Every structure is written in C-alpha cells, then in structure tokens.
Amino acid sequence: MLTVRFILSILTVLVLAGCASRPINAPITQVDPRSGYRPYLLIPKRQNNDLSTLFVLSFSGGGTRAAAFSYGVLEELKRTEIVVNGQHRRLLDEVDVITGVSGGSFTALAYALYGDRLFSEYEERFLKRNVQGELVSRALKPWNWGKYIGGTAGRSELAAEYYDASLFNGATFGDLLDKQGPVAIATGTDLSTGSRLAYFQNDFDLLCSDLNSVHLARAAATSSAVPVVLSPVTLNNFGGTCGYKYPAWVSAVVDPNTRARPSGRAFKRYQEMESFQDSSNRPYIHLVDGGVSDNIGVRGVLEFLEEMAASAAFKGEVGFGVIKRVILLVVDSHSSPKTDWDMKEEPPGFAVQLMQSAGVPIDRFSFETIETMKDQVQIMTWRRELLVAQARLAGASEAEAEARLPKVSLNVLNVSFDAIRDPKERAHFMDLPTSFVLPPEEETVCVTWQAN
C-alpha cells in the first residue's frame, strides 16, 4: 500500500510540474482597418446579399437551452423564403451579423464556420452531448490537472480544449475570412470594469492584438466562462502600441461643447475603449461570461445606433450611405424555473441566494435593454411623423416631405418563451434549467418550438 501511495504521489508531482500555460494572443505593430475580421469589410463581399438591409441576429445566453433555441431559429430562417430584387432567397441568407452570448455564442460561431453543414452536424456534435458532464469528467482526470492547476491556463482553457475537439476542429477567426456566411461576434465581460469585449478585430485593435490566430473555441469559452464555476480567460493587452485611431464618432462625443445627454452611452463606451488602451497599467485583461454585461447581446447594437446618431462622419465610415434599414431579431432564451421558497418560513440556502442574486439583475438588465431598443424604434417613428408634419405645414410636397425623413429605419423583433400562448406549455419551457446539458426530449422541443 505504501508503494502505491508513493507512486501516486510521484505521478501527481510530475503532473503538476508540467502545468500548462494559457495561449498567448499575438500582438500587432500597426492597426490596418482594411483587413481582419470586421463586419464592414466582410458583409459587402457576400454574394447576392441585399446591402440596403442590415439584418442582425442576437442569441442570448442560457447554456444548451440557448444553443438549441437559437439553432431552431436558424432552421426556421432557412425554411422561410423571401423575394429580394426579384430573386427567391432564404431569409437566412440575408442575415449579416450574429451576436452570441454564452450558450448562444456556440451556435453563432458554429454557423459562421460550418454554414449549411451545421444543420446535419450540430445536434450530434454539441446539442445532444452532455457537455457539462464531459467537462467535469475531464477536470477530474489526474492527467488533465496539469492543464489548469498551478499554471496560468485555468478551467476555461480546459473547456476550450474540449470545444475545439468536439465542435470547432481547431478553427481560428482567420479561417472565417473567406466564408460567405454572416459575421459571428462572441462577447466576454472585462472582470475589472464590467466592460464588453467582443471577438472581432475592431475590439482587438484596442488591445493591439491579432484576432486571426485566435481559436473560435477560446472565444466560446470566454463567452460562457461563468464566474466561480469556470475561470476567467486571460488575454495579453498590448494596447497603445499600434497606432490605434478612435472612430469618427469619438470626437463628436468627447467635445464638451457638443456632448449632449443622448450620447451618454457612446461617451461611456469611449471611456471603456480608453481603458483597454492603457496596457501599461492593464497588461492583462481577464474576461468572464458575456452574459454578466449583456446576456442578450444587443448592447453593442444599441451603442452603435447612438454612435451613428452622434456622428455623420461615422455613418460614412461604416457604409450607412447604403444601408436603409436595420432589422434586429433578438432570440431571448431566458427561463424562470418554479421555486417553493415562498411556501416555507426558512429562506433558501447560501448557494441558492448567491445564484439568485446574480441571475435576477442579469434578467432585469436584459428586459430593460430590450425595452430600450423598442423605445428607440418608437422614437424614430415619432421623429419621422414629426418631420413629415412639419414639412407639410411648411407647404412641402409629399415627395419633398419624404426626402426629409431619416435615411435609416430600425425594426426590433423579440422571440422568447414568454410569447408561448398556452400557459402549460409556456410554464414547461420557462422551467428549463440553465446548464450545458438537456435531456433529448427537451433539446428537441427547444429546436422545434418556434416553427409551430
């Protein structure tokens, strides 16, 4: 028995001695706005895509429940035919950008990589697997301890390794540059500041880092790095060393003479960007689950609209001389499992309180974000009506009144389990847990519900 213990001790020491270091994101010496994984570069290259409409899908967090629900939405968009410029096309082909958070980021990134192959492979490779169980199993195997104990890698890097092997096949963002599908953007949350950092080159320019060599699996691991359960994903920050130039809207919001209250979000985003540029005081950026800062993935869209409103020059930079309408389809996979807490005098335990204290603010923030987007649509509608009325009162013709209208319209659509009319069916879906495993029957109903 002593010999066995001795051998196990030696093996443990050897494993820990080989502690793995995390991957290092590559630096760049000069920002090149004409290359890299950037929506304004990639969207115009797509074939037969209507450039007058910017169609954005937003996939929320929610573990495998969110991954399955967002996949079902893609299937329905694939089945839906529309006519664009006299041509019959799938509605899915008109999607330009997919933002993904946590569980939704897997579907977004996988579709960007696989294209239509997703519909024959995704269920078996990800949705129907017990991802949670397999991650725990990997973490408990002694020969894997050296990959996340005592080194700089952490549990999320072990998870990224699993996602790479099971779903992404070692693909990087550089592998997406020649794809014809939509641009997929996964998001993480800066643990220090609560800021969003998205996996597309525009945000990686802030870190003076090259996104092309970053693995899709690591982006998915970042976006789903639930605090405490999984470790943060750490990036090296080289910000301030590559000649980064702020976009045109920044000059409009930092000038105290022009900075008005409606640009408050844009100004706050500028401050976050400035913080990322400070690599001397922040040489490392630690990222956790994107849902901590934006669980439905639309804050970036909201800020983008405000940035456009703040700067006419910025509209030209991103092609808004061509785009006439923005369509945002929010796929919100939030749930609200039933509890019996209020039936008992004794309150829930510490762990339950901790989870609820984190979950409630996220859900409330998500609700307010969607309502803000809807308010934005209403404000734009009122503005159009007011401009038409003013033009007509001034004696303008109908054509002249139309010419004065804002050039870009916004439409926001929200798909969620809340919309299910049948109370029992709605309660069933709202009771689904947030985890990286769903029973086969639950995975199937998440995928097919929205089509019925």
Short mmCIF file of C-alpha atoms in Angstrom, two decimals:
data_model
loop_
_atom_site.label_atom_id
_atom_site.label_comp_id
_atom_site.label_asym_id
_atom_site.label_seq_id
_atom_site.Cartn_x
_atom_site.Cartn_y
_atom_site.Cartn_z
CA MET A 1 0.00 0.00 0.00
CA LEU A 2 2.89 2.37 0.82
CA THR A 3 4.39 1.69 -2.63
CA VAL A 4 1.09 2.51 -4.35
CA ARG A 5 0.77 5.75 -2.40
CA PHE A 6 4.36 6.66 -3.21
CA ILE A 7 3.82 6.06 -6.93
CA LEU A 8 0.62 8.13 -6.90
CA SER A 9 2.44 10.94 -5.11
CA ILE A 10 5.25 10.91 -7.68
CA LEU A 11 2.78 10.89 -10.56
CA THR A 12 0.91 13.82 -9.02
CA VAL A 13 4.12 15.81 -8.63
CA LEU A 14 5.06 15.08 -12.24
CA VAL A 15 1.64 16.16 -13.49
CA LEU A 16 1.70 19.39 -11.51
CA ALA A 17 5.27 20.06 -12.59
CA GLY A 18 4.02 20.14 -16.16
CA CYS A 19 1.48 22.89 -15.53
CA ALA A 20 0.32 24.28 -18.84
CA SER A 21 0.41 27.95 -19.71
CA ARG A 22 -2.53 29.62 -21.44
CA PRO A 23 -2.39 30.53 -25.14
CA ILE A 24 -0.92 33.98 -25.83
CA ASN A 25 -2.83 36.20 -28.24
CA ALA A 26 -0.49 37.64 -30.87
CA PRO A 27 0.35 41.38 -30.89
CA ILE A 28 0.18 43.68 -33.90
CA THR A 29 2.51 46.61 -34.50
CA GLN A 30 0.12 48.65 -36.65
CA VAL A 31 -3.67 48.68 -36.95
CA ASP A 32 -4.86 48.01 -40.50
CA PRO A 33 -8.56 48.92 -40.84
CA ARG A 34 -8.59 47.36 -44.33
CA SER A 35 -8.00 43.81 -43.11
CA GLY A 36 -9.16 41.40 -40.43
CA TYR A 37 -12.43 40.07 -39.14
CA ARG A 38 -14.53 43.24 -39.43
CA PRO A 39 -18.24 43.38 -40.37
CA TYR A 40 -17.87 46.41 -42.64
CA LEU A 41 -15.24 44.55 -44.69
CA LEU A 42 -16.84 41.11 -44.81
CA ILE A 43 -20.54 41.88 -45.36
CA PRO A 44 -20.08 43.61 -48.78
CA LYS A 45 -18.13 40.54 -50.05
CA ARG A 46 -21.12 38.25 -49.63
CA GLN A 47 -22.82 37.12 -52.81
CA ASN A 48 -26.46 38.01 -53.54
CA ASN A 49 -26.87 39.85 -50.26
CA ASP A 50 -29.12 42.92 -50.08
CA LEU A 51 -26.76 45.62 -48.80
CA SER A 52 -29.60 48.05 -48.16
CA THR A 53 -30.71 45.97 -45.15
CA LEU A 54 -28.54 45.20 -42.14
CA PHE A 55 -30.04 42.06 -40.59
CA VAL A 56 -28.68 41.24 -37.12
CA LEU A 57 -29.48 38.16 -35.05
CA SER A 58 -28.83 38.31 -31.32
CA PHE A 59 -28.52 34.98 -29.48
CA SER A 60 -28.82 35.25 -25.71
CA GLY A 61 -27.15 33.19 -23.02
CA GLY A 62 -28.74 30.21 -21.31
CA GLY A 63 -26.48 27.18 -21.73
CA THR A 64 -27.57 24.37 -24.03
CA ARG A 65 -31.16 25.67 -23.82
CA ALA A 66 -29.98 28.86 -25.57
CA ALA A 67 -27.84 26.94 -28.07
CA ALA A 68 -30.80 24.73 -29.02
CA PHE A 69 -33.32 27.58 -29.25
CA SER A 70 -31.04 29.73 -31.42
CA TYR A 71 -30.36 26.71 -33.64
CA GLY A 72 -34.12 26.25 -34.08
CA VAL A 73 -34.44 29.88 -35.16
CA LEU A 74 -31.72 29.34 -37.79
CA GLU A 75 -33.62 26.31 -39.07
CA GLU A 76 -36.81 28.35 -39.41
CA LEU A 77 -34.99 31.17 -41.22
CA LYS A 78 -33.55 28.53 -43.56
CA ARG A 79 -37.05 27.25 -44.36
CA THR A 80 -38.51 30.73 -44.93
CA GLU A 81 -38.31 32.05 -48.49
CA ILE A 82 -38.47 35.72 -49.45
CA VAL A 83 -38.14 37.68 -52.71
CA VAL A 84 -35.27 40.19 -52.91
CA ASN A 85 -34.81 42.21 -56.09
CA GLY A 86 -36.92 39.68 -57.97
CA GLN A 87 -34.94 36.68 -56.69
CA HIS A 88 -36.23 33.95 -54.39
CA ARG A 89 -33.91 33.62 -51.42
CA ARG A 90 -33.85 32.04 -47.99
CA LEU A 91 -34.36 34.55 -45.21
CA LEU A 92 -31.29 33.03 -43.55
CA ASP A 93 -29.13 34.24 -46.45
CA GLU A 94 -30.00 37.83 -45.58
CA VAL A 95 -28.56 37.61 -42.05
CA ASP A 96 -25.43 39.80 -41.89
CA VAL A 97 -24.30 39.62 -38.27
CA ILE A 98 -24.96 37.19 -35.41
CA THR A 99 -24.05 38.29 -31.90
CA GLY A 100 -23.79 35.47 -29.38
CA VAL A 101 -23.51 35.37 -25.61
CA SER A 102 -22.68 32.30 -23.53
CA GLY A 103 -24.71 29.35 -24.90
CA GLY A 104 -25.81 31.41 -27.90
CA SER A 105 -22.19 32.04 -28.90
CA PHE A 106 -21.70 28.35 -29.77
CA THR A 107 -24.49 28.43 -32.35
CA ALA A 108 -23.32 31.77 -33.76
CA LEU A 109 -19.68 30.72 -34.16
CA ALA A 110 -20.52 27.22 -35.39
CA TYR A 111 -22.83 28.56 -38.11
CA ALA A 112 -20.19 31.06 -39.24
CA LEU A 113 -17.75 28.15 -39.55
CA TYR A 114 -19.98 25.36 -40.89
CA GLY A 115 -22.58 27.19 -42.96
CA ASP A 116 -25.32 24.77 -44.01
CA ARG A 117 -23.29 21.81 -42.68
CA LEU A 118 -24.47 22.99 -39.28
CA PHE A 119 -27.92 21.51 -39.92
CA SER A 120 -26.55 18.00 -40.33
CA GLU A 121 -23.84 18.04 -37.66
CA TYR A 122 -24.59 20.47 -34.82
CA GLU A 123 -27.10 18.39 -32.92
CA GLU A 124 -24.83 15.35 -32.64
CA ARG A 125 -21.62 17.32 -32.12
CA PHE A 126 -22.95 19.66 -29.45
CA LEU A 127 -26.65 19.85 -28.61
CA LYS A 128 -27.18 16.19 -27.77
CA ARG A 129 -23.95 15.81 -25.83
CA ASN A 130 -23.68 16.07 -22.08
CA VAL A 131 -21.20 18.94 -22.32
CA GLN A 132 -21.42 19.68 -18.62
CA GLY A 133 -20.74 16.07 -17.64
CA GLU A 134 -17.86 15.71 -20.09
CA LEU A 135 -16.22 18.91 -18.80
CA VAL A 136 -16.46 17.67 -15.21
CA SER A 137 -15.08 14.28 -16.25
CA ARG A 138 -12.10 15.91 -17.95
CA ALA A 139 -11.43 18.10 -14.93
CA LEU A 140 -11.38 15.09 -12.59
CA LYS A 141 -8.89 13.06 -14.61
CA PRO A 142 -5.43 13.35 -12.98
CA TRP A 143 -3.58 13.63 -16.28
CA ASN A 144 -5.53 16.82 -17.02
CA TRP A 145 -4.77 18.52 -13.70
CA GLY A 146 -1.52 19.94 -15.00
CA LYS A 147 -3.52 21.84 -17.62
CA TYR A 148 -5.37 24.01 -15.14
CA ILE A 149 -3.79 23.64 -11.70
CA GLY A 150 -0.77 25.71 -10.71
CA GLY A 151 -0.33 27.34 -14.11
CA THR A 152 -1.92 30.24 -15.96
CA ALA A 153 -4.39 28.23 -18.03
CA GLY A 154 -7.36 27.70 -15.72
CA ARG A 155 -10.53 25.66 -16.11
CA SER A 156 -11.85 27.67 -19.06
CA GLU A 157 -8.79 26.75 -21.14
CA LEU A 158 -9.55 23.08 -20.44
CA ALA A 159 -13.11 23.77 -21.60
CA ALA A 160 -11.80 25.50 -24.74
CA GLU A 161 -9.71 22.42 -25.50
CA TYR A 162 -12.85 20.28 -25.30
CA TYR A 163 -14.88 22.67 -27.51
CA ASP A 164 -12.06 22.61 -30.06
CA ALA A 165 -12.03 18.83 -30.23
CA SER A 166 -15.80 18.32 -30.22
CA LEU A 167 -17.08 21.21 -32.34
CA PHE A 168 -14.62 23.71 -33.83
CA ASN A 169 -11.86 21.42 -35.16
CA GLY A 170 -9.07 23.86 -34.37
CA ALA A 171 -10.59 26.67 -36.48
CA THR A 172 -9.49 30.27 -35.94
CA PHE A 173 -11.09 33.59 -36.84
CA GLY A 174 -8.70 33.73 -39.77
CA ASP A 175 -10.50 30.68 -41.16
CA LEU A 176 -13.75 32.68 -41.29
CA LEU A 177 -12.43 35.46 -43.54
CA ASP A 178 -13.36 33.70 -46.79
CA LYS A 179 -16.70 32.33 -45.61
CA GLN A 180 -19.92 33.54 -47.26
CA GLY A 181 -22.00 33.37 -44.10
CA PRO A 182 -22.75 36.09 -41.54
CA VAL A 183 -20.17 37.64 -39.24
CA ALA A 184 -20.36 35.97 -35.81
CA ILE A 185 -19.39 38.02 -32.76
CA ALA A 186 -18.99 36.38 -29.35
CA THR A 187 -18.69 38.64 -26.32
CA GLY A 188 -16.92 38.47 -22.96
CA THR A 189 -17.03 40.73 -19.91
CA ASP A 190 -13.97 42.50 -18.52
CA LEU A 191 -13.83 41.30 -14.91
CA SER A 192 -12.21 44.53 -13.68
CA THR A 193 -14.51 47.10 -15.26
CA GLY A 194 -17.62 45.24 -16.41
CA SER A 195 -16.98 46.41 -19.98
CA ARG A 196 -17.81 44.32 -23.02
CA LEU A 197 -15.01 42.98 -25.19
CA ALA A 198 -16.16 41.37 -28.41
CA TYR A 199 -14.25 38.87 -30.50
CA PHE A 200 -13.94 40.87 -33.70
CA GLN A 201 -10.94 42.80 -34.93
CA ASN A 202 -12.37 46.24 -34.12
CA ASP A 203 -12.24 45.45 -30.39
CA PHE A 204 -8.97 43.54 -30.64
CA ASP A 205 -7.45 46.68 -32.19
CA LEU A 206 -7.91 48.24 -28.75
CA LEU A 207 -5.61 45.55 -27.35
CA CYS A 208 -3.24 45.85 -30.34
CA SER A 209 -3.77 42.14 -30.90
CA ASP A 210 -4.39 39.97 -33.97
CA LEU A 211 -7.71 38.13 -33.85
CA ASN A 212 -6.96 35.98 -36.90
CA SER A 213 -4.91 33.47 -34.92
CA VAL A 214 -7.38 33.19 -32.02
CA HIS A 215 -9.32 29.92 -31.87
CA LEU A 216 -13.11 30.02 -32.09
CA ALA A 217 -13.20 27.60 -29.17
CA ARG A 218 -11.45 30.14 -26.96
CA ALA A 219 -13.99 32.81 -27.89
CA ALA A 220 -16.82 30.42 -27.00
CA ALA A 221 -15.07 29.52 -23.73
CA THR A 222 -14.75 33.22 -22.90
CA SER A 223 -18.38 33.99 -23.59
CA SER A 224 -19.52 31.07 -21.41
CA ALA A 225 -16.97 31.43 -18.57
CA VAL A 226 -19.49 31.54 -15.72
CA PRO A 227 -17.75 33.22 -12.75
CA VAL A 228 -16.55 30.86 -10.00
CA VAL A 229 -17.70 27.75 -11.90
CA LEU A 230 -15.16 28.41 -14.65
CA SER A 231 -12.01 30.53 -14.58
CA PRO A 232 -11.62 33.82 -16.46
CA VAL A 233 -9.95 33.73 -19.87
CA THR A 234 -6.89 35.95 -19.82
CA LEU A 235 -5.65 37.99 -22.79
CA ASN A 236 -2.39 39.89 -23.07
CA ASN A 237 -3.00 43.59 -23.56
CA PHE A 238 -0.66 45.46 -25.90
CA GLY A 239 -2.97 48.49 -26.19
CA GLY A 240 -1.43 51.83 -27.04
CA THR A 241 1.44 50.38 -29.07
CA CYS A 242 -0.04 50.00 -32.58
CA GLY A 243 -1.17 53.45 -33.69
CA TYR A 244 -4.85 52.86 -32.94
CA LYS A 245 -7.14 55.68 -34.07
CA TYR A 246 -10.55 56.12 -32.50
CA PRO A 247 -13.57 56.01 -34.85
CA ALA A 248 -15.09 59.26 -36.06
CA TRP A 249 -17.92 59.28 -33.52
CA VAL A 250 -15.48 59.69 -30.61
CA SER A 251 -14.56 63.26 -31.50
CA ALA A 252 -18.26 64.11 -31.52
CA VAL A 253 -18.92 62.75 -28.02
CA VAL A 254 -15.74 63.85 -26.21
CA ASP A 255 -16.09 67.52 -27.15
CA PRO A 256 -17.78 69.16 -24.11
CA ASN A 257 -19.36 71.72 -26.42
CA THR A 258 -21.23 69.08 -28.42
CA ARG A 259 -21.63 66.24 -25.95
CA ALA A 260 -25.35 66.05 -25.21
CA ARG A 261 -27.17 63.66 -22.92
CA PRO A 262 -28.39 61.39 -25.80
CA SER A 263 -24.74 60.46 -26.42
CA GLY A 264 -24.20 59.28 -22.84
CA ARG A 265 -23.84 55.61 -23.79
CA ALA A 266 -21.42 56.45 -26.57
CA PHE A 267 -19.30 58.53 -24.18
CA LYS A 268 -19.27 55.67 -21.68
CA ARG A 269 -18.12 53.30 -24.43
CA TYR A 270 -15.31 55.72 -25.27
CA GLN A 271 -14.14 55.58 -21.65
CA GLU A 272 -14.13 51.77 -21.80
CA MET A 273 -12.10 51.84 -25.02
CA GLU A 274 -9.65 54.25 -23.43
CA SER A 275 -9.20 51.84 -20.52
CA PHE A 276 -8.36 48.95 -22.86
CA GLN A 277 -5.71 51.14 -24.49
CA ASP A 278 -3.88 51.56 -21.17
CA SER A 279 -1.64 48.49 -21.35
CA SER A 280 0.97 49.98 -19.03
CA ASN A 281 -1.49 49.76 -16.13
CA ARG A 282 -3.51 46.88 -17.56
CA PRO A 283 -1.08 44.43 -19.23
CA TYR A 284 -3.62 41.61 -18.82
CA ILE A 285 -7.38 41.54 -19.43
CA HIS A 286 -9.37 38.89 -17.57
CA LEU A 287 -12.68 38.02 -19.26
CA VAL A 288 -15.70 36.16 -17.92
CA ASP A 289 -19.13 35.20 -19.27
CA GLY A 290 -20.51 37.79 -21.70
CA GLY A 291 -23.90 37.50 -20.00
CA VAL A 292 -22.57 39.40 -16.99
CA SER A 293 -22.53 42.63 -19.01
CA ASP A 294 -25.15 41.82 -21.67
CA ASN A 295 -27.00 38.50 -21.59
CA ILE A 296 -28.91 39.09 -24.83
CA GLY A 297 -26.09 40.54 -26.91
CA VAL A 298 -27.75 43.77 -28.07
CA ARG A 299 -25.94 46.44 -26.04
CA GLY A 300 -23.40 46.74 -28.82
CA VAL A 301 -26.18 47.36 -31.35
CA LEU A 302 -27.77 49.98 -29.11
CA GLU A 303 -24.46 51.79 -28.65
CA PHE A 304 -23.77 51.52 -32.39
CA LEU A 305 -27.04 53.30 -33.19
CA GLU A 306 -26.18 56.05 -30.72
CA GLU A 307 -22.70 56.41 -32.20
CA MET A 308 -24.24 56.87 -35.64
CA ALA A 309 -26.62 59.49 -34.29
CA ALA A 310 -23.67 61.34 -32.73
CA SER A 311 -21.54 61.47 -35.86
CA ALA A 312 -22.44 61.84 -39.52
CA ALA A 313 -18.83 61.04 -40.44
CA PHE A 314 -19.10 57.70 -38.64
CA LYS A 315 -22.12 56.76 -40.78
CA GLY A 316 -19.92 57.10 -43.84
CA GLU A 317 -17.17 55.01 -42.29
CA VAL A 318 -19.44 52.01 -41.75
CA GLY A 319 -21.39 52.18 -45.01
CA PHE A 320 -24.59 53.81 -43.83
CA GLY A 321 -24.87 55.69 -47.05
CA VAL A 322 -26.02 52.36 -48.50
CA ILE A 323 -27.97 50.81 -45.61
CA LYS A 324 -31.60 51.92 -45.44
CA ARG A 325 -32.95 49.67 -42.69
CA VAL A 326 -31.70 47.76 -39.68
CA ILE A 327 -33.52 44.62 -38.54
CA LEU A 328 -32.64 43.21 -35.12
CA LEU A 329 -34.06 39.79 -34.23
CA VAL A 330 -33.46 39.04 -30.54
CA VAL A 331 -33.58 35.34 -29.63
CA ASP A 332 -34.06 35.54 -25.86
CA SER A 333 -33.71 32.14 -24.17
CA HIS A 334 -34.21 33.26 -20.59
CA SER A 335 -36.16 30.98 -18.27
CA SER A 336 -37.66 31.27 -14.81
CA PRO A 337 -37.83 27.88 -13.06
CA LYS A 338 -40.51 27.47 -10.40
CA THR A 339 -39.47 27.54 -6.75
CA ASP A 340 -41.17 26.74 -3.45
CA TRP A 341 -39.22 29.29 -1.40
CA ASP A 342 -42.28 31.37 -0.56
CA MET A 343 -44.09 28.35 0.84
CA LYS A 344 -41.54 27.95 3.63
CA GLU A 345 -40.62 30.12 6.57
CA GLU A 346 -36.94 29.22 6.27
CA PRO A 347 -35.21 31.14 3.42
CA PRO A 348 -33.14 29.40 0.73
CA GLY A 349 -29.54 28.43 1.49
CA PHE A 350 -26.38 30.37 0.72
CA ALA A 351 -25.69 28.82 -2.69
CA VAL A 352 -29.24 29.45 -3.93
CA GLN A 353 -29.15 33.04 -2.68
CA LEU A 354 -25.84 33.61 -4.45
CA MET A 355 -27.15 32.27 -7.77
CA GLN A 356 -30.38 34.26 -7.48
CA SER A 357 -28.51 37.44 -6.58
CA ALA A 358 -26.52 37.10 -9.80
CA GLY A 359 -29.38 35.95 -12.02
CA VAL A 360 -32.06 38.50 -11.12
CA PRO A 361 -30.01 41.62 -12.05
CA ILE A 362 -28.96 39.99 -15.34
CA ASP A 363 -32.58 39.17 -16.24
CA ARG A 364 -33.76 42.65 -15.24
CA PHE A 365 -30.97 44.29 -17.24
CA SER A 366 -31.84 42.14 -20.27
CA PHE A 367 -35.50 43.15 -20.02
CA GLU A 368 -34.63 46.84 -19.79
CA THR A 369 -32.27 46.56 -22.77
CA ILE A 370 -34.98 45.06 -24.99
CA GLU A 371 -37.45 47.72 -23.87
CA THR A 372 -34.87 50.42 -24.62
CA MET A 373 -34.48 49.05 -28.14
CA LYS A 374 -38.26 49.12 -28.59
CA ASP A 375 -38.32 52.70 -27.31
CA GLN A 376 -35.65 53.56 -29.85
CA VAL A 377 -37.92 52.28 -32.62
CA GLN A 378 -40.83 54.33 -31.27
CA ILE A 379 -38.71 57.47 -31.05
CA MET A 380 -37.57 57.03 -34.65
CA THR A 381 -41.21 56.56 -35.72
CA TRP A 382 -42.32 59.70 -33.90
CA ARG A 383 -39.45 61.63 -35.44
CA ARG A 384 -40.46 60.55 -38.93
CA GLU A 385 -44.07 61.55 -38.32
CA LEU A 386 -43.00 64.91 -36.88
CA LEU A 387 -40.74 65.68 -39.83
CA VAL A 388 -43.50 64.84 -42.30
CA ALA A 389 -45.98 67.03 -40.41
CA GLN A 390 -43.52 69.94 -40.27
CA ALA A 391 -42.75 69.64 -43.98
CA ARG A 392 -46.39 69.61 -44.95
CA LEU A 393 -47.20 72.58 -42.71
CA ALA A 394 -44.41 74.42 -44.49
CA GLY A 395 -46.09 73.69 -47.82
CA ALA A 396 -43.73 70.92 -48.96
CA SER A 397 -44.98 68.32 -51.41
CA GLU A 398 -45.26 64.64 -50.44
CA ALA A 399 -42.01 63.86 -52.27
CA GLU A 400 -40.21 66.74 -50.53
CA ALA A 401 -41.56 65.61 -47.16
CA GLU A 402 -40.35 62.07 -47.83
CA ALA A 403 -36.89 63.38 -48.73
CA ARG A 404 -36.56 64.93 -45.27
CA LEU A 405 -37.12 61.64 -43.46
CA PRO A 406 -34.25 59.84 -41.69
CA LYS A 407 -32.42 57.57 -44.11
CA VAL A 408 -32.27 54.52 -41.81
CA SER A 409 -35.23 52.72 -40.22
CA LEU A 410 -35.00 50.31 -37.28
CA ASN A 411 -37.10 47.22 -36.64
CA VAL A 412 -36.76 45.14 -33.46
CA LEU A 413 -38.29 41.65 -33.15
CA ASN A 414 -38.15 39.63 -29.94
CA VAL A 415 -38.53 35.83 -29.86
CA SER A 416 -38.77 34.25 -26.42
CA PHE A 417 -40.57 31.55 -24.45
CA ASP A 418 -42.70 34.31 -22.90
CA ALA A 419 -44.57 34.52 -26.22
CA ILE A 420 -45.96 30.97 -25.97
CA ARG A 421 -49.73 31.35 -25.63
CA ASP A 422 -50.54 28.07 -23.93
CA PRO A 423 -49.93 28.55 -20.17
CA LYS A 424 -48.86 24.96 -19.53
CA GLU A 425 -46.50 24.88 -22.49
CA ARG A 426 -45.07 28.28 -21.55
CA ALA A 427 -44.51 27.12 -17.97
CA HIS A 428 -42.76 23.99 -19.26
CA PHE A 429 -40.26 25.98 -21.30
CA MET A 430 -39.74 28.61 -18.63
CA ASP A 431 -38.86 25.82 -16.20
CA LEU A 432 -35.91 24.59 -18.28
CA PRO A 433 -32.62 24.91 -16.35
CA THR A 434 -29.54 26.84 -17.39
CA SER A 435 -26.86 24.19 -17.85
CA PHE A 436 -24.77 22.60 -20.56
CA VAL A 437 -26.91 19.50 -20.76
CA LEU A 438 -30.53 18.97 -21.77
CA PRO A 439 -32.45 15.69 -21.92
CA PRO A 440 -33.01 14.61 -25.57
CA GLU A 441 -36.72 15.42 -25.47
CA GLU A 442 -36.05 18.95 -24.16
CA GLU A 443 -33.37 19.59 -26.79
CA THR A 444 -35.87 18.59 -29.49
CA VAL A 445 -38.66 20.88 -28.27
CA CYS A 446 -36.28 23.85 -27.96
CA VAL A 447 -35.25 23.36 -31.56
CA THR A 448 -38.75 22.93 -32.98
CA TRP A 449 -40.98 25.16 -30.82
CA GLN A 450 -40.65 28.39 -32.76
CA ALA A 451 -41.83 26.78 -36.01
CA ASN A 452 -45.15 25.61 -34.55
#
